[in-house]
mmCIF file with all atom_site columns, C-alpha atoms and ligand atoms in Angstrom:
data_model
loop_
_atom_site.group_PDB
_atom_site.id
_atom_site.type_symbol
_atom_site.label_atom_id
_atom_site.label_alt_id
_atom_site.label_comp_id
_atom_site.label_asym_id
_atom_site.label_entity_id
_atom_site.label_seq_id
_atom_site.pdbx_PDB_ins_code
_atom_site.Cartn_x
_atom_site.Cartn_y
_atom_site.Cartn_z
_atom_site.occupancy
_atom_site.B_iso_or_equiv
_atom_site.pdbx_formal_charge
_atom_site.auth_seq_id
_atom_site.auth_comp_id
_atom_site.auth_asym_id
_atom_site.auth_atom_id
_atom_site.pdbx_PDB_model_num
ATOM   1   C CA  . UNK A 1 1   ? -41.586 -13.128 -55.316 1.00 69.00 ? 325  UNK A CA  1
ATOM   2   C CA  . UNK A 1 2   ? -41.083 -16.743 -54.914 1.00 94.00 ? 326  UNK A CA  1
ATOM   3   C CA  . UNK A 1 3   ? -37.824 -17.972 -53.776 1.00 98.00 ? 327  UNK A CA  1
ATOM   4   C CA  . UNK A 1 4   ? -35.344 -15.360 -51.517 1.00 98.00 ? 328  UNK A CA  1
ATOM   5   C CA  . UNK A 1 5   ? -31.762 -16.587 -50.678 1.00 98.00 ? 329  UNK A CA  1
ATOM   6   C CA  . UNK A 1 6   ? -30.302 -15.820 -47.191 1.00 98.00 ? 330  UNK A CA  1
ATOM   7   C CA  . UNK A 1 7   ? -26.404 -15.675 -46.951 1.00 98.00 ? 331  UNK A CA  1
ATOM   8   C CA  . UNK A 1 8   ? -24.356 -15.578 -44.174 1.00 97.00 ? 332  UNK A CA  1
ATOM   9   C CA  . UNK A 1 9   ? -21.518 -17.168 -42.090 1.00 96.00 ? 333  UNK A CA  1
ATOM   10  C CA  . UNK A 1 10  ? -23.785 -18.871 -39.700 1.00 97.00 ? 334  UNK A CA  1
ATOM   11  C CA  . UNK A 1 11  ? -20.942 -19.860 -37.350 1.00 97.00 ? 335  UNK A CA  1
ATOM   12  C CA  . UNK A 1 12  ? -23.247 -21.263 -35.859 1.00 98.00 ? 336  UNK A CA  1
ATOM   13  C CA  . UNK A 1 13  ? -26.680 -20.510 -36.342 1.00 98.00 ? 337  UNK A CA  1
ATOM   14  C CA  . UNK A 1 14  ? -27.864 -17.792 -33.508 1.00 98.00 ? 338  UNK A CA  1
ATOM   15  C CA  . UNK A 1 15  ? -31.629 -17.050 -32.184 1.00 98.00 ? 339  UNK A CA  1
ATOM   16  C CA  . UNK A 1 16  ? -30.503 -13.739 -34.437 1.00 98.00 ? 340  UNK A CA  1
ATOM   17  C CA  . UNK A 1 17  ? -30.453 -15.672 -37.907 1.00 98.00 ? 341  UNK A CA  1
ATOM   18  C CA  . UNK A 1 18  ? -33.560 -17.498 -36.973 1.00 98.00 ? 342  UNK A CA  1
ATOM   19  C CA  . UNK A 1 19  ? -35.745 -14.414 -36.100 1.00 98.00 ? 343  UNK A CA  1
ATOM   20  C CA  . UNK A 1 20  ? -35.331 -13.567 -39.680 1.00 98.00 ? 344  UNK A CA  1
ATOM   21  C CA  . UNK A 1 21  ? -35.763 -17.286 -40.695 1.00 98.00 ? 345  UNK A CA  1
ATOM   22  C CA  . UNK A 1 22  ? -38.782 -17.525 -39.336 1.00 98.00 ? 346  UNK A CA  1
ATOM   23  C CA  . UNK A 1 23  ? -40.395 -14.005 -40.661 1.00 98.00 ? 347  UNK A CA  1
ATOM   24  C CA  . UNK A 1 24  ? -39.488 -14.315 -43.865 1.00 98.00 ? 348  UNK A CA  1
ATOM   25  C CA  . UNK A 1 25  ? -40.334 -17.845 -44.715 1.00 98.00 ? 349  UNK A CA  1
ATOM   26  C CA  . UNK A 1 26  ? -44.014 -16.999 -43.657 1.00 97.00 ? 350  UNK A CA  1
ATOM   27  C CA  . UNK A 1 27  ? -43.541 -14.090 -46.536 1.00 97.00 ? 351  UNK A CA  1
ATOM   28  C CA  . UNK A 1 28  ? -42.246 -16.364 -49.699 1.00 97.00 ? 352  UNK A CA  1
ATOM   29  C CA  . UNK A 1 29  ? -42.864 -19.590 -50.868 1.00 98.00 ? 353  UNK A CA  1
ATOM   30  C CA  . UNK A 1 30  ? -39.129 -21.118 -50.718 1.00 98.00 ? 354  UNK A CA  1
ATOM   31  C CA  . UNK A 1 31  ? -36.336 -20.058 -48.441 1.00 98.00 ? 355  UNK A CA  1
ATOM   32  C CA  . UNK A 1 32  ? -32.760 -21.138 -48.966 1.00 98.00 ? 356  UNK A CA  1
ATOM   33  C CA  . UNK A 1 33  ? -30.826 -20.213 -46.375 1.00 98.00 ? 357  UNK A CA  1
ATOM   34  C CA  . UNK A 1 34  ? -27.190 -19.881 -48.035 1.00 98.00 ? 358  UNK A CA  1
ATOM   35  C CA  . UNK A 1 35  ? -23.589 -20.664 -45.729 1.00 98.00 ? 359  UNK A CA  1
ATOM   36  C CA  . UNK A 1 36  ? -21.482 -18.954 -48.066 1.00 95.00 ? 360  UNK A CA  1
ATOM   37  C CA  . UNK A 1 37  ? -17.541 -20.279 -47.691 1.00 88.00 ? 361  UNK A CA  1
ATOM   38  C CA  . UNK A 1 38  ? -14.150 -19.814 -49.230 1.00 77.00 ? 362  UNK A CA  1
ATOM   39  C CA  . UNK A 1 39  ? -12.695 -23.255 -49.715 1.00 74.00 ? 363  UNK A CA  1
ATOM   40  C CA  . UNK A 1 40  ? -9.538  -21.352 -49.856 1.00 70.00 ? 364  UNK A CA  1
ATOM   41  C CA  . UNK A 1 41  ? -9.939  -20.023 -46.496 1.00 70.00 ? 365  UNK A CA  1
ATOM   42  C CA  . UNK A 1 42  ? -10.931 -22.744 -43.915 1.00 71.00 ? 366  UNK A CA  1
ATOM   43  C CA  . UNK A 1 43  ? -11.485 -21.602 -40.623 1.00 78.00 ? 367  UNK A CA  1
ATOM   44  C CA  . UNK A 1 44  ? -14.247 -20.845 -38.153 1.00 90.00 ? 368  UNK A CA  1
ATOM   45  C CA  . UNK A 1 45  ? -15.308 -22.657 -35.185 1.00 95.00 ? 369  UNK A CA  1
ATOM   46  C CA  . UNK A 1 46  ? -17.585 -24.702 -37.039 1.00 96.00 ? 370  UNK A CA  1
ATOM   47  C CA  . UNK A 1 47  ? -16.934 -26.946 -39.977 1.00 94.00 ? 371  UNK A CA  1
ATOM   48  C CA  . UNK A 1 48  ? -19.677 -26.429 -42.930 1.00 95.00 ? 372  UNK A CA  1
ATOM   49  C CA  . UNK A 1 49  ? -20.845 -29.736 -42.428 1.00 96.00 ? 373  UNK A CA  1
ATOM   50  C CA  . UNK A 1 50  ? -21.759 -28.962 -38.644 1.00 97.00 ? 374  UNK A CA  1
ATOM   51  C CA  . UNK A 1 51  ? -22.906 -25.581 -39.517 1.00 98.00 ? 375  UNK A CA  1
ATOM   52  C CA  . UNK A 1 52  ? -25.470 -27.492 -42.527 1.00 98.00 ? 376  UNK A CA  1
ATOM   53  C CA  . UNK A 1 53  ? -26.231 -29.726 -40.057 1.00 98.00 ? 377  UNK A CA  1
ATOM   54  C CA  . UNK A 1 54  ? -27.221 -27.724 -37.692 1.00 98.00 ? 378  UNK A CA  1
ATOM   55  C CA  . UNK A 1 55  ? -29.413 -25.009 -39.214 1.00 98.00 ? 379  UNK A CA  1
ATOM   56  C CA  . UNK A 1 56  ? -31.192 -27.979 -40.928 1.00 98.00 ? 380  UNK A CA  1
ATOM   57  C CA  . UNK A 1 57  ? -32.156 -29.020 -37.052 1.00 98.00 ? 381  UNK A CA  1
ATOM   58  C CA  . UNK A 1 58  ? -33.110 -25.544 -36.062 1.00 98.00 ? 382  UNK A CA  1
ATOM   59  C CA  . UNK A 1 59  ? -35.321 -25.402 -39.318 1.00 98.00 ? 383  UNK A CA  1
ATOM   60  C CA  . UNK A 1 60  ? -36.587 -28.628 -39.120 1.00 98.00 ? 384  UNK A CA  1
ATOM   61  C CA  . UNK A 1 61  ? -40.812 -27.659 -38.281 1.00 98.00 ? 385  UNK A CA  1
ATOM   62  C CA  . UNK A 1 62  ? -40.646 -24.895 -41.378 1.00 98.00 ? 386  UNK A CA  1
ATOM   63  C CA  . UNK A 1 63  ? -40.873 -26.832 -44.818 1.00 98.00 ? 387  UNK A CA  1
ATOM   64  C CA  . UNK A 1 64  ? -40.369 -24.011 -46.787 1.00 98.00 ? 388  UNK A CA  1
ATOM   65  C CA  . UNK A 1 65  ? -36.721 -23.755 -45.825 1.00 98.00 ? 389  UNK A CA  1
ATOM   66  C CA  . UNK A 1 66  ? -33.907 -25.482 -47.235 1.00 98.00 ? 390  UNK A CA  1
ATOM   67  C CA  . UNK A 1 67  ? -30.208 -25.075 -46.532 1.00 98.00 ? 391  UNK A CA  1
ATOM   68  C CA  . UNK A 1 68  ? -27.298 -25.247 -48.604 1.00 98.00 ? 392  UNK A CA  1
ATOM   69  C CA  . UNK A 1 69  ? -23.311 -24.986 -49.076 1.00 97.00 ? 393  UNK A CA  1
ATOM   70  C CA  . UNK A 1 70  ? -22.381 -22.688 -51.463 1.00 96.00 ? 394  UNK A CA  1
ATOM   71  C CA  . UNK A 1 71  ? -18.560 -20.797 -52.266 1.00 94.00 ? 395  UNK A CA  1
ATOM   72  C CA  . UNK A 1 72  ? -18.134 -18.499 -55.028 1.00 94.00 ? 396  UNK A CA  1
ATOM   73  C CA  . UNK A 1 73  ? -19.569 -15.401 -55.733 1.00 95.00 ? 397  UNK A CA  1
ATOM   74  C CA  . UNK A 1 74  ? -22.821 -14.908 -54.136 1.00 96.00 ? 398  UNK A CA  1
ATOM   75  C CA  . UNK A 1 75  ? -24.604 -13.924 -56.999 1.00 97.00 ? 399  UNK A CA  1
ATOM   76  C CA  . UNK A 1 76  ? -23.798 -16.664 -59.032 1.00 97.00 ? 400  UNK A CA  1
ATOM   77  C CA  . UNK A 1 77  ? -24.950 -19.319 -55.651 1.00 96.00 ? 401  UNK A CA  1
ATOM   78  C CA  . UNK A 1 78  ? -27.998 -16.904 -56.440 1.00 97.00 ? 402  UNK A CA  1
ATOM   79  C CA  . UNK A 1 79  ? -28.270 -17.536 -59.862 1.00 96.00 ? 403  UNK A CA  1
ATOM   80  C CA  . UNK A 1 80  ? -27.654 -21.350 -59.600 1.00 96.00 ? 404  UNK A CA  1
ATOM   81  C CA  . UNK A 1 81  ? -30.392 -21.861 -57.135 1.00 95.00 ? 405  UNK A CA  1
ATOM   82  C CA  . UNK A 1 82  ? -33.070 -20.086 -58.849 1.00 96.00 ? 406  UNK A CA  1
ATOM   83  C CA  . UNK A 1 83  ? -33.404 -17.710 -56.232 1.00 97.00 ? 407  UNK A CA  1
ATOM   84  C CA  . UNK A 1 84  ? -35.412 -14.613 -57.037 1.00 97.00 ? 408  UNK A CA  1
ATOM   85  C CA  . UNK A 1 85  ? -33.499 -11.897 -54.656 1.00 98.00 ? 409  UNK A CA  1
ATOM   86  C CA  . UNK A 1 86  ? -31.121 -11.597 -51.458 1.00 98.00 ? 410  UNK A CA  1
ATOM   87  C CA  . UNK A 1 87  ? -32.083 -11.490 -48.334 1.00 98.00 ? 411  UNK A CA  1
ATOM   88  C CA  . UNK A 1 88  ? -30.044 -9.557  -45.236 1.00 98.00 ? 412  UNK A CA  1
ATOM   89  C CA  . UNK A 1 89  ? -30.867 -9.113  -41.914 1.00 97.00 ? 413  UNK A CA  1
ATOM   90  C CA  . UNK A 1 90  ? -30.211 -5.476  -40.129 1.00 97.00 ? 414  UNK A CA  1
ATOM   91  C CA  . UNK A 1 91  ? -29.313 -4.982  -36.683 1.00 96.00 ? 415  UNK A CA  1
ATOM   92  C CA  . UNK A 1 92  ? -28.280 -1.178  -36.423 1.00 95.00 ? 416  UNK A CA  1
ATOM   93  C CA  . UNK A 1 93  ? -27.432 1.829   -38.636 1.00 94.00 ? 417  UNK A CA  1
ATOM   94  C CA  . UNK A 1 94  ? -23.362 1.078   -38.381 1.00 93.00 ? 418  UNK A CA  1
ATOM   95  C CA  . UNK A 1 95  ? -24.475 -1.837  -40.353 1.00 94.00 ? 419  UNK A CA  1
ATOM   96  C CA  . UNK A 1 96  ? -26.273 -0.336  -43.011 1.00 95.00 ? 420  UNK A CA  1
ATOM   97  C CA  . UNK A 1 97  ? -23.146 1.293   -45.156 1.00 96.00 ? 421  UNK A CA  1
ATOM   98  C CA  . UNK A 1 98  ? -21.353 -2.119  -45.897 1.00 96.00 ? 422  UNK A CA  1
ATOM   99  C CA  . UNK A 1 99  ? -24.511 -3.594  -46.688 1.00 97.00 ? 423  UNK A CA  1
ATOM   100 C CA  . UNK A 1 100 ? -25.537 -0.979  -48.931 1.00 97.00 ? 424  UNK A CA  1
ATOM   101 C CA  . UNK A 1 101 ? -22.544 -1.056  -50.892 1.00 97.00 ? 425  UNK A CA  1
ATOM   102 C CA  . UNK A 1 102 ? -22.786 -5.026  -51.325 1.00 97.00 ? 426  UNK A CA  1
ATOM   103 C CA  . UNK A 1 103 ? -26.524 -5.414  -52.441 1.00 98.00 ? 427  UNK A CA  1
ATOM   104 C CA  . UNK A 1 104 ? -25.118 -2.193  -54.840 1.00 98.00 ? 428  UNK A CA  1
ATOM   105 C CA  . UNK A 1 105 ? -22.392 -4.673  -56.078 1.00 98.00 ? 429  UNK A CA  1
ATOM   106 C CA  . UNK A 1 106 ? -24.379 -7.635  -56.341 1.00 97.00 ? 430  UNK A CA  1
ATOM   107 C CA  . UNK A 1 107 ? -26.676 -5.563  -59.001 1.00 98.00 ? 431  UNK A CA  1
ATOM   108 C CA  . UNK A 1 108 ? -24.211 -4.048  -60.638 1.00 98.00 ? 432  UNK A CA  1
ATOM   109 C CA  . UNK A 1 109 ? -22.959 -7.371  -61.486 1.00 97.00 ? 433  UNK A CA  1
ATOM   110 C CA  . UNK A 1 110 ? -25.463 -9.573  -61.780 1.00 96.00 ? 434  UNK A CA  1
ATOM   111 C CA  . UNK A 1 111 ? -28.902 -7.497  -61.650 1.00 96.00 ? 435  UNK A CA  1
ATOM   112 C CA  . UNK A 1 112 ? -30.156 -8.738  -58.230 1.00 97.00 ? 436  UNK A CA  1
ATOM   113 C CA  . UNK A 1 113 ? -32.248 -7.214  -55.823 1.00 97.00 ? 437  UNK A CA  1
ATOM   114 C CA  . UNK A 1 114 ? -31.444 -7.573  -51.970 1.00 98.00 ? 438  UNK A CA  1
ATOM   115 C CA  . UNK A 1 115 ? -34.198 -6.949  -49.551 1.00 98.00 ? 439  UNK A CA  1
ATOM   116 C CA  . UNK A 1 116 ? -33.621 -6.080  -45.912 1.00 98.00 ? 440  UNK A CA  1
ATOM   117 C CA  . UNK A 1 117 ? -35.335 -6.994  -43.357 1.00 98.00 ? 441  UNK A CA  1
ATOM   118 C CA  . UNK A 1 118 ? -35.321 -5.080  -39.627 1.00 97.00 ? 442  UNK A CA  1
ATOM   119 C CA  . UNK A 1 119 ? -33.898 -7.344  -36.531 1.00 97.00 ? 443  UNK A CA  1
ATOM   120 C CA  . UNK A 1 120 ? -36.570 -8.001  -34.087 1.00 97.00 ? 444  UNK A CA  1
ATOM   121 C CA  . UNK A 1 121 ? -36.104 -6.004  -30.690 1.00 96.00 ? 445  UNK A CA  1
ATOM   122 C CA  . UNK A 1 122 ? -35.225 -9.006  -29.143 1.00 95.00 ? 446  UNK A CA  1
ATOM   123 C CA  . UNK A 1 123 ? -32.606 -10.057 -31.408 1.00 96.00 ? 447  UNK A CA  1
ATOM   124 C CA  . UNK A 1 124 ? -30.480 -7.409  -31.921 1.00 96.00 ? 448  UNK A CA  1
ATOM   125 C CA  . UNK A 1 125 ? -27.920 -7.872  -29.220 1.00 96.00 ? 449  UNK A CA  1
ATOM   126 C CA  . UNK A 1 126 ? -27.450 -11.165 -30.634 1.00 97.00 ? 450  UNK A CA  1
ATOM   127 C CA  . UNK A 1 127 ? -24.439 -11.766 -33.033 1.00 96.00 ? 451  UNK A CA  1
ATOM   128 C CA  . UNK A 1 128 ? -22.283 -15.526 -33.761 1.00 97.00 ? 452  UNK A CA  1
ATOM   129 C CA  . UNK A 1 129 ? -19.152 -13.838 -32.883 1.00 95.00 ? 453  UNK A CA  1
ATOM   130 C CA  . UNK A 1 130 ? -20.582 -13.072 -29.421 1.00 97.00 ? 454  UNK A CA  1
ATOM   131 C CA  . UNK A 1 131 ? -22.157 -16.379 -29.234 1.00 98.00 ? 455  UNK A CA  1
ATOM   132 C CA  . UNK A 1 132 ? -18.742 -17.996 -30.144 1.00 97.00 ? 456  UNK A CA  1
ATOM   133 C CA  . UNK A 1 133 ? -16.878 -16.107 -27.293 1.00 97.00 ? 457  UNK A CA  1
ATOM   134 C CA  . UNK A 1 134 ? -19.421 -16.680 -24.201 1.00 97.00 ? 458  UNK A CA  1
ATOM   135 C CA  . UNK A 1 135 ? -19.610 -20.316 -25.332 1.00 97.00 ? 459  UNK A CA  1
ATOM   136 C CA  . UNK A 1 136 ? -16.109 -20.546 -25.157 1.00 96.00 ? 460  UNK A CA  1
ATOM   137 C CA  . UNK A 1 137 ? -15.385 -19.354 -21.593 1.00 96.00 ? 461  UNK A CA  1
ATOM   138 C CA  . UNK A 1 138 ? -18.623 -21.641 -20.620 1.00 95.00 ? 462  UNK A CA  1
ATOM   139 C CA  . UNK A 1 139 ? -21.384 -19.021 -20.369 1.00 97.00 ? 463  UNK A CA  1
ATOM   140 C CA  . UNK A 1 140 ? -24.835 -19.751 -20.815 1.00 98.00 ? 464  UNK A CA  1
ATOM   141 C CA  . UNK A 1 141 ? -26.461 -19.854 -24.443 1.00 98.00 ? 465  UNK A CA  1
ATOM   142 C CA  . UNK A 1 142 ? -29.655 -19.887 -23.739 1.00 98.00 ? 466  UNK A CA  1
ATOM   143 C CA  . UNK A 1 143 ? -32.119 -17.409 -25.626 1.00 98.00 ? 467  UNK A CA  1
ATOM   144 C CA  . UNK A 1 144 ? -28.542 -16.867 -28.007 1.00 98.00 ? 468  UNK A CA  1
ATOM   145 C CA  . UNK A 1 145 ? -29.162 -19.836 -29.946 1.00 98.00 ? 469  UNK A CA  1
ATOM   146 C CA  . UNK A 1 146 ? -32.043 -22.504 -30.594 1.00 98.00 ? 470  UNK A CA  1
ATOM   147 C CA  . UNK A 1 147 ? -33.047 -24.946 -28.187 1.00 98.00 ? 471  UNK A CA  1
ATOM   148 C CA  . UNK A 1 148 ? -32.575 -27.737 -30.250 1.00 98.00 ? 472  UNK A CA  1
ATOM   149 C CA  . UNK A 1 149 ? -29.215 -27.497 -31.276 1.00 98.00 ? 473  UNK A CA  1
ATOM   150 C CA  . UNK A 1 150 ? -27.723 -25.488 -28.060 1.00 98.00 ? 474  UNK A CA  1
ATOM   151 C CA  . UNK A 1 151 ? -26.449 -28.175 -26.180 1.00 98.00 ? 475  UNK A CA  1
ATOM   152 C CA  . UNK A 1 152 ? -24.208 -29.341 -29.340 1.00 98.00 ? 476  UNK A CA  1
ATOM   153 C CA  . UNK A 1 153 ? -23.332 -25.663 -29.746 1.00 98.00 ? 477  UNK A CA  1
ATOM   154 C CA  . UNK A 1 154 ? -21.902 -25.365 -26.359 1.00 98.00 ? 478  UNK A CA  1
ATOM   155 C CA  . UNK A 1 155 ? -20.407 -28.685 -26.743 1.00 97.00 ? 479  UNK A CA  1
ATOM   156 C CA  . UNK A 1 156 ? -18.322 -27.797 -29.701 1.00 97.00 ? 480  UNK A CA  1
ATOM   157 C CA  . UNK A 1 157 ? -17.329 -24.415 -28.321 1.00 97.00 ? 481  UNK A CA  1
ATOM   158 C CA  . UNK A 1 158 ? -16.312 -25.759 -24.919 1.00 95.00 ? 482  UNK A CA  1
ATOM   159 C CA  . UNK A 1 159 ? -13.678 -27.919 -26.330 1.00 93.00 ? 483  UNK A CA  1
ATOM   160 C CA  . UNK A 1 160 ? -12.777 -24.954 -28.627 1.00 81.00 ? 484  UNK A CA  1
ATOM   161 C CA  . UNK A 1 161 ? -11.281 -22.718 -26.180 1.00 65.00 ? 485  UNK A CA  1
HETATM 162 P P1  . ADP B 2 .   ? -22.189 -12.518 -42.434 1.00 59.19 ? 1365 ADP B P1  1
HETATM 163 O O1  . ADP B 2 .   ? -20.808 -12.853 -41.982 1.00 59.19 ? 1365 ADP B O1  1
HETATM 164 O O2  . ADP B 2 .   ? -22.413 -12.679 -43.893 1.00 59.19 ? 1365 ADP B O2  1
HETATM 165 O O3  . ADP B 2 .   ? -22.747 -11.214 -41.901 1.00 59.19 ? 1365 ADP B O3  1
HETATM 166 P P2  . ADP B 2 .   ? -23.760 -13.851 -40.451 1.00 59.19 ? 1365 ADP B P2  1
HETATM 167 O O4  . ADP B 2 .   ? -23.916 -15.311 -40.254 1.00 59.19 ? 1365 ADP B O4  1
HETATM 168 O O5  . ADP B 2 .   ? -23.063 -13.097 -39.374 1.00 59.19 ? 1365 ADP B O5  1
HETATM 169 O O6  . ADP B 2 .   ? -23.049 -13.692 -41.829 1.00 59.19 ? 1365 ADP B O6  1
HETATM 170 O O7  . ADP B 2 .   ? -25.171 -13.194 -40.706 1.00 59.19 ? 1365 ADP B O7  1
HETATM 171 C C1  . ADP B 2 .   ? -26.018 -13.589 -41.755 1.00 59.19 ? 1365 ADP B C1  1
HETATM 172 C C2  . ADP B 2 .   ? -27.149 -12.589 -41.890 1.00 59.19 ? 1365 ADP B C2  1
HETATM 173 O O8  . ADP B 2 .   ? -27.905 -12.564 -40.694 1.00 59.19 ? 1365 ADP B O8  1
HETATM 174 C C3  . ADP B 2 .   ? -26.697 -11.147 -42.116 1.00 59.19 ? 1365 ADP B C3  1
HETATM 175 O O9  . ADP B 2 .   ? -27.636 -10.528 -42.952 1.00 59.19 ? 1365 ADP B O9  1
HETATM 176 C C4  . ADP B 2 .   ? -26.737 -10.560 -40.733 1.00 59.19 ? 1365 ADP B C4  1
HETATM 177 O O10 . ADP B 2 .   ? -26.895 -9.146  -40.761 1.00 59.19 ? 1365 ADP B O10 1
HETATM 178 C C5  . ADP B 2 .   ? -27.974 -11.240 -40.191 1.00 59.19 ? 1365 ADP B C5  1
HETATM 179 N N1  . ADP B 2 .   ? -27.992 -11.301 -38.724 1.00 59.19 ? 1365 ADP B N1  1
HETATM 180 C C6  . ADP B 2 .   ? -27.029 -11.733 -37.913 1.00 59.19 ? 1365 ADP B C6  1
HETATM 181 N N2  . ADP B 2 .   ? -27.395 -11.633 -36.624 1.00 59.19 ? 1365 ADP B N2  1
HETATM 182 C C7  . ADP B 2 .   ? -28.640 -11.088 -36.619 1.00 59.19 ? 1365 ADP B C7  1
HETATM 183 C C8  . ADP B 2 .   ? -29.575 -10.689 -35.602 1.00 59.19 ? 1365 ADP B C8  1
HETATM 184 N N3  . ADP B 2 .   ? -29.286 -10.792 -34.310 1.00 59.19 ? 1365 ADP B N3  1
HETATM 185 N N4  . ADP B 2 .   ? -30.755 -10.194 -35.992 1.00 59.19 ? 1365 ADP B N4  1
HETATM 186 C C9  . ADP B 2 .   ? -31.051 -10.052 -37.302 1.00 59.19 ? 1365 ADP B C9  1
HETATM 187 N N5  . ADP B 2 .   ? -30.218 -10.378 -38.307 1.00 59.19 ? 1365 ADP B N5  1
HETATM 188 C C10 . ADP B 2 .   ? -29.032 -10.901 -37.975 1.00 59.19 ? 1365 ADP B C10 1
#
């Protein structure tokens, strides 16, 4: 297995997203990391661009991870950048179902394989939507998001309220 794609949101990027970032680019030689958007639907607290530019910061010190914008169908992002499988991250049982059914989908239609891979103890309380709504009312993201970009994160959400 060489290259694995990881979809997802990433509105924004969370300490979450990253303890799977960092695990699984240490397991495969390439790691795109996939912000998967509806140009039809615009929305989110974060535009794409900020959302690209960020996750590039926060992945800066691992060269085996790239990020890209992608829209459409996922497999077909998959397809198109060569990737060799999916990759999800799993924080708890209630979880599992939809996910099941969409890495089902995605090889019905297209014959790819996702792999999951178990949140980290310490990650598992963590989710983006969460993030978005303590940054908001002007809690502290610390340990929620990376270092490096957390000040811009609780920048942007600040004057999102
Ligand atoms: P989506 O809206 O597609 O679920 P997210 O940005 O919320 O996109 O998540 C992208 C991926 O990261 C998903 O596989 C999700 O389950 C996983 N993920 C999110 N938060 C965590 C976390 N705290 N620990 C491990 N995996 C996570």
């Amino acid at each position: 297995m060489r290259t694995i794609l990881y979809p997802g949101s990433f509105d924004p990027v969370t300490e979450g997203h990253m303890d799977i970032i960092r695990r699984a680019s240490s397991l495969f030689e390439r790691l795109i990391v996939g912000i998967l958007h509806n140009p039809q639907k615009p929305g989110g607290a974060f535009s794409i661009m900020e959302r690209l530019k960020l996750l590039e910061t926060a992945t800066s010190s691992l060269p085996n991870v790239s990020v890209e914008a992608m829209t459409g169908l996922l497999v077909d992002a998959a397809r198109a950048c060569k990737a060799d499988a999916v990759l999800r991250g799993i924080r708890s049982a209630a979880e599992t179902e939809s996910e099941l059914q969409m890495a089902r989908l995605n090889h019905h239609l297209a014959g790819i394989e996702t792999l999951f891979m178990a949140a980290s103890p310490a990650a598992i309380h963590i989710s983006a939507s969460y993030v978005r709504e303590i940054g908001r009312l002007g809690g502290s993201l610390q340990g929620l998001v990376p270092e490096a970009v957390r000040p811009e994160i609780a920048r942007t959400l600040a004057q999102n309220k």
